[in-house]
């Protein structure tokens, strides 16, 4: 999928959608709902990016095991998003640091770049707060969770 | 490219207002609505957060939500602008997108 606004393969205008994730994964339904909506947006050939800030960074931690709480562990689904052309995960560095997390504490999420001989590349990009603010402003539609 | 940031949670219960202020840029605007209007009370930590904004980011407060909660305008921090539902629509149209700090 091109970064430029243009026409989708199915016709119509491609807009830049940013999904803003600010909630931890299991205490509320926000994170799971966001994931569902991201998949819908991707199915419509839109230009999709994800932002993770505040408690939203907890969605991406390694080693989640929900066996004891009777809920589905949906964290593996983030690693499948690359197959749906969802390849940009912007994670706010300050939010990680405030919560005692390091980049290594996050899952390895990658995608295969079709424009670069299907080379496997990281989907997660650490960005500082000011950069994330700029990224927000560059999107046509912001969906907040 | 500017955003309308909307805060609908009390700053005494969540970090939504703090996060919003940390990401608002010159030319953007902030609207306090629903429980977000509790952030407009003067002399509080929330007022201190709003005071940290530059003058190039206006802060609006949805008056019907203030009235519903019994907050008279006299109790509010200085520099805030009252608006109503029509003003809310105008704010949404003059910015290219909205961001809800839920």
Short mmCIF file of C-alpha atoms in Angstrom, two decimals:
data_model
loop_
_atom_site.label_atom_id
_atom_site.label_comp_id
_atom_site.label_asym_id
_atom_site.label_seq_id
_atom_site.Cartn_x
_atom_site.Cartn_y
_atom_site.Cartn_z
CA UNK A 1 0.00 0.00 0.00
CA UNK A 2 1.38 3.40 -0.94
CA UNK A 3 2.02 6.11 1.64
CA UNK A 4 0.54 8.68 -0.69
CA UNK A 5 -3.14 9.48 -0.69
CA UNK A 6 -4.60 8.09 -3.88
CA UNK A 7 -7.03 5.58 -5.19
CA UNK A 8 -7.48 2.20 -3.55
CA UNK A 9 -7.36 -0.91 -5.69
CA UNK A 10 -11.10 -1.16 -5.31
CA UNK A 11 -11.63 2.50 -6.23
CA UNK A 12 -12.28 5.49 -4.01
CA UNK A 13 -10.09 7.80 -2.02
CA UNK A 14 -7.46 6.38 0.33
CA UNK A 15 -7.29 8.28 3.59
CA UNK A 16 -4.67 8.14 6.28
CA UNK A 17 -6.16 6.53 9.39
CA UNK A 18 -4.45 6.61 12.76
CA UNK A 19 -5.67 4.34 15.53
CA UNK A 20 -4.68 5.77 18.90
CA UNK A 21 -4.30 3.18 21.66
CA UNK A 22 -4.12 4.55 25.22
CA UNK A 23 -5.55 1.70 27.32
CA UNK A 24 -4.03 -1.43 28.83
CA UNK A 25 -5.25 -4.69 27.26
CA UNK A 26 -7.44 -6.63 29.71
CA UNK A 27 -8.96 -4.24 32.25
CA UNK A 28 -11.30 -2.73 29.67
CA UNK A 29 -12.52 -3.75 26.20
CA UNK A 30 -10.92 -0.78 24.40
CA UNK A 31 -7.75 -2.56 23.22
CA UNK A 32 -9.55 -5.56 21.76
CA UNK A 33 -12.14 -3.34 20.07
CA UNK A 34 -9.36 -1.23 18.55
CA UNK A 35 -7.76 -4.34 17.12
CA UNK A 36 -11.06 -5.37 15.52
CA UNK A 37 -11.54 -1.94 13.96
CA UNK A 38 -7.97 -1.87 12.67
CA UNK A 39 -8.65 -5.09 10.78
CA UNK A 40 -11.82 -3.63 9.29
CA UNK A 41 -9.96 -0.51 8.11
CA UNK A 42 -7.23 -2.62 6.55
CA UNK A 43 -9.79 -4.71 4.68
CA UNK A 44 -11.00 -1.53 2.97
CA UNK A 45 -7.56 -0.70 1.52
CA UNK A 46 -7.03 2.37 3.66
CA UNK A 47 -3.67 3.71 4.80
CA UNK A 48 -3.49 2.54 8.41
CA UNK A 49 -1.08 3.39 11.21
CA UNK A 50 -1.24 2.59 14.93
CA UNK A 51 -0.09 4.73 17.82
CA UNK A 52 0.59 3.33 21.29
CA UNK A 53 0.92 5.79 24.15
CA UNK A 54 0.08 6.08 27.84
CA UNK A 55 -1.16 2.66 29.10
CA UNK A 56 -1.60 1.59 25.47
CA UNK A 57 2.05 0.53 25.42
CA UNK A 58 1.10 -2.35 27.74
CA UNK A 59 -0.78 -3.92 24.82
CA UNK A 60 2.53 -4.82 23.16
CA UNK A 61 4.41 -6.46 26.04
CA UNK A 62 5.99 -9.88 25.55
CA UNK A 63 4.89 -12.95 27.45
CA UNK A 64 1.21 -12.21 28.01
CA UNK A 65 -0.51 -15.29 29.45
CA UNK A 66 -4.23 -14.97 30.15
CA UNK A 67 -4.86 -18.62 31.06
CA UNK A 68 -5.59 -17.65 34.65
CA UNK A 69 -8.15 -14.92 33.99
CA UNK A 70 -10.43 -16.66 31.51
CA UNK A 71 -9.90 -14.13 28.73
CA UNK A 72 -8.47 -14.56 25.25
CA UNK A 73 -4.86 -13.52 24.86
CA UNK A 74 -5.12 -11.36 21.76
CA UNK A 75 -1.53 -10.14 21.77
CA UNK A 76 -0.42 -12.59 19.01
CA UNK A 77 -2.85 -10.84 16.67
CA UNK A 78 -0.63 -7.74 16.53
CA UNK A 79 2.08 -9.87 14.94
CA UNK A 80 -0.32 -10.89 12.16
CA UNK A 81 -1.23 -7.32 11.18
CA UNK A 82 1.70 -7.08 8.79
CA UNK A 83 -0.10 -9.54 6.53
CA UNK A 84 -2.90 -6.97 6.27
CA UNK A 85 -0.55 -4.12 5.30
CA UNK A 86 -0.63 -2.68 8.80
CA UNK A 87 3.08 -2.07 9.15
CA UNK A 88 3.47 1.12 11.18
CA UNK A 89 3.28 0.84 14.98
CA UNK A 90 4.35 4.14 16.53
CA UNK A 91 5.25 3.60 20.20
CA UNK A 92 5.85 6.66 22.38
CA UNK A 93 9.22 6.46 24.10
CA UNK A 94 8.19 8.61 27.08
CA UNK A 95 5.19 6.37 27.79
CA UNK A 96 7.47 3.31 27.91
CA UNK A 97 9.95 5.00 30.21
CA UNK A 98 7.27 6.31 32.57
CA UNK A 99 6.10 2.71 33.02
CA UNK A 100 9.51 1.17 33.56
CA UNK A 101 9.48 -0.59 30.20
CA UNK A 102 12.28 -0.94 27.68
CA UNK A 103 11.96 -1.59 23.94
CA UNK A 104 13.12 -5.17 24.58
CA UNK A 105 10.05 -5.73 26.73
CA UNK A 106 7.86 -5.42 23.63
CA UNK A 107 6.96 -8.20 21.21
CA UNK A 108 8.95 -8.61 18.02
CA UNK A 109 6.45 -7.42 15.43
CA UNK A 110 7.60 -7.51 11.82
CA UNK A 111 6.30 -7.31 8.28
CA UNK A 112 7.60 -8.39 4.90
CA UNK A 113 8.29 -5.37 2.69
CA UNK A 114 6.91 -6.15 -0.77
CA UNK A 115 8.79 -3.14 -2.18
CA UNK A 116 12.11 -4.47 -0.89
CA UNK A 117 12.24 -8.11 -1.98
CA UNK A 118 9.97 -9.15 0.92
CA UNK A 119 12.65 -8.32 3.44
CA UNK A 120 11.46 -8.73 7.02
CA UNK A 121 11.41 -5.39 8.82
CA UNK A 122 10.33 -4.22 12.27
CA UNK A 123 6.85 -2.73 12.47
CA UNK A 124 7.46 -0.94 15.77
CA UNK A 125 8.98 2.53 15.54
CA UNK A 126 9.89 4.27 18.81
CA UNK A 127 9.05 7.95 18.58
CA UNK A 128 9.25 10.77 21.08
CA UNK A 129 6.20 12.70 22.24
CA UNK A 130 6.71 15.67 19.92
CA UNK A 131 7.09 13.37 16.92
CA UNK A 132 3.96 11.47 17.82
CA UNK A 133 2.06 14.75 18.11
CA UNK A 134 3.19 15.62 14.58
CA UNK A 135 2.21 12.19 13.27
CA UNK A 136 -1.28 12.65 14.75
CA UNK A 137 -1.69 15.94 12.94
CA UNK A 138 -0.65 14.38 9.63
CA UNK A 139 -3.54 11.92 9.56
CA UNK A 140 -6.93 12.49 7.93
CA UNK A 141 -8.90 10.47 10.45
CA UNK A 142 -8.02 9.65 14.05
CA UNK A 143 -9.86 6.85 15.81
CA UNK A 144 -9.27 6.87 19.56
CA UNK A 145 -9.42 3.98 21.96
CA UNK B 1 -3.17 20.74 9.48
CA UNK B 2 -4.56 21.30 12.93
CA UNK B 3 -6.46 19.15 15.39
CA UNK B 4 -9.37 19.64 17.74
CA UNK B 5 -8.47 17.74 20.91
CA UNK B 6 -11.46 16.65 22.99
CA UNK B 7 -11.19 15.69 26.65
CA UNK B 8 -14.26 14.08 28.22
CA UNK B 9 -12.76 12.61 31.40
CA UNK B 10 -12.17 14.29 34.75
CA UNK B 11 -8.48 15.20 35.23
CA UNK B 12 -8.88 14.03 38.83
CA UNK B 13 -9.63 10.47 37.65
CA UNK B 14 -7.48 9.97 34.55
CA UNK B 15 -4.39 11.36 32.82
CA UNK B 16 -6.36 12.31 29.69
CA UNK B 17 -5.99 16.07 30.14
CA UNK B 18 -2.27 15.78 30.92
CA UNK B 19 -1.67 13.61 27.85
CA UNK B 20 -3.73 15.92 25.68
CA UNK B 21 -1.74 18.98 26.75
CA UNK B 22 1.46 17.05 26.12
CA UNK B 23 0.49 16.42 22.49
CA UNK B 24 -1.34 19.61 21.47
CA UNK B 25 0.54 21.82 19.02
CA UNK B 26 0.35 25.48 18.03
CA UNK B 27 -2.79 26.04 15.98
CA UNK B 28 -4.67 23.17 17.62
CA UNK B 29 -7.57 23.74 20.02
CA UNK B 30 -8.75 21.86 23.12
CA UNK B 31 -12.39 21.33 24.06
CA UNK B 32 -13.37 20.20 27.55
CA UNK B 33 -16.71 18.39 27.57
CA UNK B 34 -18.69 15.93 29.68
CA UNK B 35 -16.60 15.13 32.80
CA UNK B 36 -13.69 16.90 31.12
CA UNK B 37 -15.22 20.21 32.24
CA UNK B 38 -14.03 19.49 35.79
CA UNK B 39 -10.62 20.43 34.40
CA UNK B 40 -11.82 24.03 34.11
CA UNK B 41 -12.07 24.65 37.88
CA UNK B 42 -9.60 27.29 39.05
CA UNK B 43 -6.94 26.70 41.69
CA UNK B 44 -6.50 22.98 40.99
CA UNK B 45 -3.78 20.76 39.56
CA UNK B 46 -5.80 20.67 36.36
CA UNK B 47 -5.64 24.45 36.10
CA UNK B 48 -1.86 24.19 36.51
CA UNK B 49 -1.73 21.73 33.59
CA UNK B 50 -3.75 24.10 31.38
CA UNK B 51 -1.61 27.05 32.48
CA UNK B 52 1.35 25.23 30.93
CA UNK B 53 -0.16 25.63 27.47
CA UNK B 54 1.04 28.38 25.22
CA UNK B 55 -1.43 31.11 24.28
CA UNK B 56 -1.51 29.73 20.75
CA UNK B 57 -3.63 26.75 21.88
CA UNK B 58 -7.10 27.98 22.92
CA UNK B 59 -9.11 25.99 25.45
CA UNK B 60 -12.89 25.82 25.11
CA UNK B 61 -15.42 24.54 27.64
CA UNK B 62 -18.81 23.16 26.68
CA UNK B 63 -21.20 25.31 28.72
CA UNK B 64 -24.15 22.86 28.89
CA UNK B 65 -21.88 20.29 30.53
CA UNK B 66 -20.70 22.90 33.06
CA UNK B 67 -24.27 23.90 33.82
CA UNK B 68 -25.32 20.29 34.25
CA UNK B 69 -22.62 19.87 36.90
CA UNK B 70 -23.40 23.08 38.78
CA UNK B 71 -20.13 24.78 37.92
CA UNK B 72 -20.66 28.50 37.59
CA UNK B 73 -18.41 30.36 35.22
CA UNK B 74 -16.98 32.40 38.11
CA UNK B 75 -15.25 29.30 39.48
CA UNK B 76 -13.34 28.66 36.30
CA UNK B 77 -9.68 29.14 35.56
CA UNK B 78 -8.85 32.28 33.56
CA UNK B 79 -8.29 32.22 29.83
CA UNK B 80 -10.94 29.62 29.02
CA UNK B 81 -13.61 30.28 26.41
CA UNK B 82 -17.19 29.12 26.86
CA UNK B 83 -18.86 27.50 23.91
CA UNK B 84 -22.13 25.72 23.14
CA UNK B 85 -23.15 22.91 20.79
CA UNK B 86 -23.11 25.21 17.74
CA UNK B 87 -19.63 26.34 18.73
CA UNK B 88 -18.63 22.70 19.12
CA UNK B 89 -19.67 22.07 15.50
CA UNK B 90 -17.75 25.13 14.33
CA UNK B 91 -14.62 23.91 16.14
CA UNK B 92 -14.96 20.50 14.50
CA UNK B 93 -15.21 22.06 11.04
CA UNK B 94 -12.29 24.51 11.27
CA UNK B 95 -9.84 21.76 12.26
CA UNK B 96 -9.00 19.00 9.82
CA UNK B 97 -9.46 16.14 12.30
CA UNK B 98 -10.38 15.46 15.90
CA UNK B 99 -8.60 13.45 18.58
CA UNK B 100 -10.56 12.16 21.57
CA UNK B 101 -8.54 11.68 24.75
CA UNK B 102 -10.79 9.01 26.21
#
